[in-house]
Amino acid sequence: AIVVGFNVVADPAAQRVAEAEGVDVRIYTVIYQLIDDIDKALKGLLEPEYADKLIGRAEVRAVFKLGRRGKVAGSYVLDGKIARNAIAKVRRDGEEIFVGKISSLKRFTEDVREVATGYECGIGVDGFNDIAEGDIIEAYVKERVN
């Protein structure tokens, strides 16, 4: 089912019940977007929505230079897991400073798919070479919402 709202705020309790029951709740502030989405839904053309889901966090404890290829973050997984090809959000002093893809993940000299809580690893973030000790790398995956 789909519940549609216009210029309203969803009650948190109702939102939890809707999620538990698999009901899609959509809130709009522009009437034309509401009309377009209803039209598309009726025609079966509505694109699925995706949201970022946090799967793990790691703290950078050392930075290693790889010559021309950039830098690798020697990290300790604080909670969850870090997975290769996940989306990485790099935080410094609580502020998000970069969003990119985890391009390499190593455990000692071995390439691995994921590293679990309590283990150390080397994380390479595609397109980011300003990594520093103390940074937090959060790993996210895209999860379908509806």
C-alpha positions as a printed NumPy array, in Angstrom:
array([[  0.   ,   0.   ,   0.   ],
       [  1.003,   3.609,  -0.461],
       [  0.071,   6.454,   1.893],
       [  0.45 ,   9.924,   0.409],
       [  0.74 ,  13.159,   2.39 ],
       [  0.89 ,  16.766,   1.266],
       [  2.477,  19.459,   3.469],
       [  2.308,  17.264,   6.575],
       [  4.772,  15.509,   8.891],
       [  4.491,  11.77 ,   9.573],
       [  3.981,  10.803,  13.203],
       [  6.998,   8.726,  14.388],
       [  4.776,   5.965,  15.814],
       [  2.777,   5.75 ,  12.592],
       [  6.036,   5.695,  10.604],
       [  7.305,   2.694,  12.629],
       [  4.026,   0.816,  12.11 ],
       [  4.092,   1.607,   8.39 ],
       [  7.674,   0.277,   8.098],
       [  6.758,  -2.877,  10.028],
       [  3.747,  -3.501,   7.785],
       [  5.586,  -2.669,   4.562],
       [  3.464,   0.389,   3.78 ],
       [  5.13 ,   3.043,   1.621],
       [  4.641,   6.545,   3.118],
       [  5.418,   9.477,   0.822],
       [  5.3  ,  13.102,   1.907],
       [  5.265,  15.936,  -0.662],
       [  5.562,  19.714,  -0.476],
       [  5.1  ,  20.389,  -4.197],
       [  1.72 ,  19.351,  -5.582],
       [  3.077,  18.719,  -9.085],
       [  5.554,  16.12 ,  -7.763],
       [  2.711,  14.357,  -5.959],
       [  0.586,  14.292,  -9.116],
       [  3.51 ,  13.045, -11.24 ],
       [  4.382,  10.249,  -8.775],
       [  0.76 ,   9.11 ,  -8.48 ],
       [  0.505,   9.083, -12.268],
       [  3.744,   7.048, -12.565],
       [  2.674,   4.659,  -9.795],
       [ -0.591,   4.016, -11.553],
       [  1.312,   3.293, -14.74 ],
       [  3.847,   1.087, -12.912],
       [  6.796,   3.293, -13.833],
       [  7.795,   4.556, -10.398],
       [ 11.515,   4.109,  -9.713],
       [ 12.477,   2.349,  -6.464],
       [ 13.969,   4.503,  -3.728],
       [ 17.291,   3.655,  -2.106],
       [ 18.77 ,   4.799,   1.187],
       [ 22.242,   4.515,   2.677],
       [ 22.548,   1.875,   5.404],
       [ 25.517,   2.06 ,   7.781],
       [ 27.273,  -1.324,   7.953],
       [ 30.43 ,  -0.406,   9.863],
       [ 32.856,   2.158,  11.234],
       [ 36.648,   2.154,  11.336],
       [ 39.162,   4.498,  12.931],
       [ 42.299,   5.471,  11.   ],
       [ 45.324,   4.686,  13.165],
       [ 48.122,   5.11 ,  10.595],
       [ 48.525,   6.424,   7.049],
       [ 50.706,   4.651,   4.498],
       [ 51.905,   6.227,   1.259],
       [ 51.863,   4.06 ,  -1.865],
       [ 53.886,   6.309,  -4.135],
       [ 51.848,   7.56 ,  -7.081],
       [ 48.807,   5.48 ,  -6.204],
       [ 47.998,   7.621,  -3.175],
       [ 47.507,   6.698,   0.47 ],
       [ 46.041,   3.783,   2.404],
       [ 44.408,   4.179,   5.806],
       [ 45.698,   1.667,   8.348],
       [ 42.47 ,   1.253,  10.292],
       [ 40.84 ,  -0.585,  13.19 ],
       [ 37.201,  -1.652,  12.719],
       [ 35.234,  -0.219,  15.656],
       [ 31.856,  -1.804,  14.92 ],
       [ 30.034,  -3.641,  12.167],
       [ 32.109,  -4.532,   9.134],
       [ 33.952,  -2.752,   6.368],
       [ 33.246,  -4.168,   2.903],
       [ 35.062,  -3.605,  -0.374],
       [ 32.994,  -1.628,  -2.91 ],
       [ 30.904,  -0.067,  -0.118],
       [ 30.381,   3.687,   0.003],
       [ 32.862,   5.374,   2.362],
       [ 32.076,   8.536,   4.267],
       [ 35.205,  10.015,   5.827],
       [ 34.616,  12.065,   8.977],
       [ 37.119,  14.34 ,  10.685],
       [ 36.205,  15.956,  14.015],
       [ 32.578,  14.894,  13.485],
       [ 32.305,  16.562,  10.067],
       [ 31.865,  14.661,   6.832],
       [ 34.787,  15.659,   4.607],
       [ 34.553,  13.156,   1.734],
       [ 32.216,  10.592,   0.204],
       [ 33.558,   7.981,  -2.203],
       [ 33.914,   4.284,  -2.858],
       [ 36.177,   1.883,  -0.974],
       [ 38.558,   0.884,  -3.756],
       [ 40.822,  -1.501,  -1.846],
       [ 40.572,  -3.486,   1.357],
       [ 43.481,  -5.501,   2.701],
       [ 44.152,  -7.591,   5.756],
       [ 47.948,  -7.736,   6.067],
       [ 48.994,  -8.355,   2.42 ],
       [ 45.844, -10.201,   1.369],
       [ 42.965,  -8.629,  -0.556],
       [ 39.717,  -9.33 ,   1.318],
       [ 36.016,  -8.667,   0.7  ],
       [ 35.196,  -7.558,   4.238],
       [ 36.769,  -7.047,   7.655],
       [ 34.798,  -7.526,  10.886],
       [ 34.759,  -5.69 ,  14.223],
       [ 37.973,  -5.837,  16.209],
       [ 40.331,  -6.42 ,  13.28 ],
       [ 42.843,  -4.158,  11.581],
       [ 42.893,  -3.507,   7.846],
       [ 44.138,  -1.218,   5.113],
       [ 41.433,   0.863,   3.434],
       [ 41.883,   2.705,   0.166],
       [ 39.236,   5.301,  -0.679],
       [ 38.892,   6.068,  -4.378],
       [ 39.826,   9.673,  -5.194],
       [ 40.78 ,  10.724,  -1.65 ],
       [ 44.38 ,  11.205,  -0.513],
       [ 43.904,  13.628,   2.393],
       [ 43.345,  10.846,   4.935],
       [ 44.727,  11.547,   8.435],
       [ 45.149,   9.669,  11.697],
       [ 42.022,   9.896,  13.835],
       [ 39.617,  10.074,  10.89 ],
       [ 36.561,   7.832,  11.017],
       [ 35.609,   5.882,   7.903],
       [ 31.963,   4.836,   7.797],
       [ 30.961,   2.133,   5.319],
       [ 27.491,   2.311,   3.74 ],
       [ 25.544,   0.194,   1.269],
       [ 22.523,   1.236,  -0.769],
       [ 19.363,  -0.496,   0.462],
       [ 16.053,  -0.448,  -1.34 ],
       [ 13.424,   1.434,   0.64 ],
       [ 10.312,   0.523,  -1.398]])
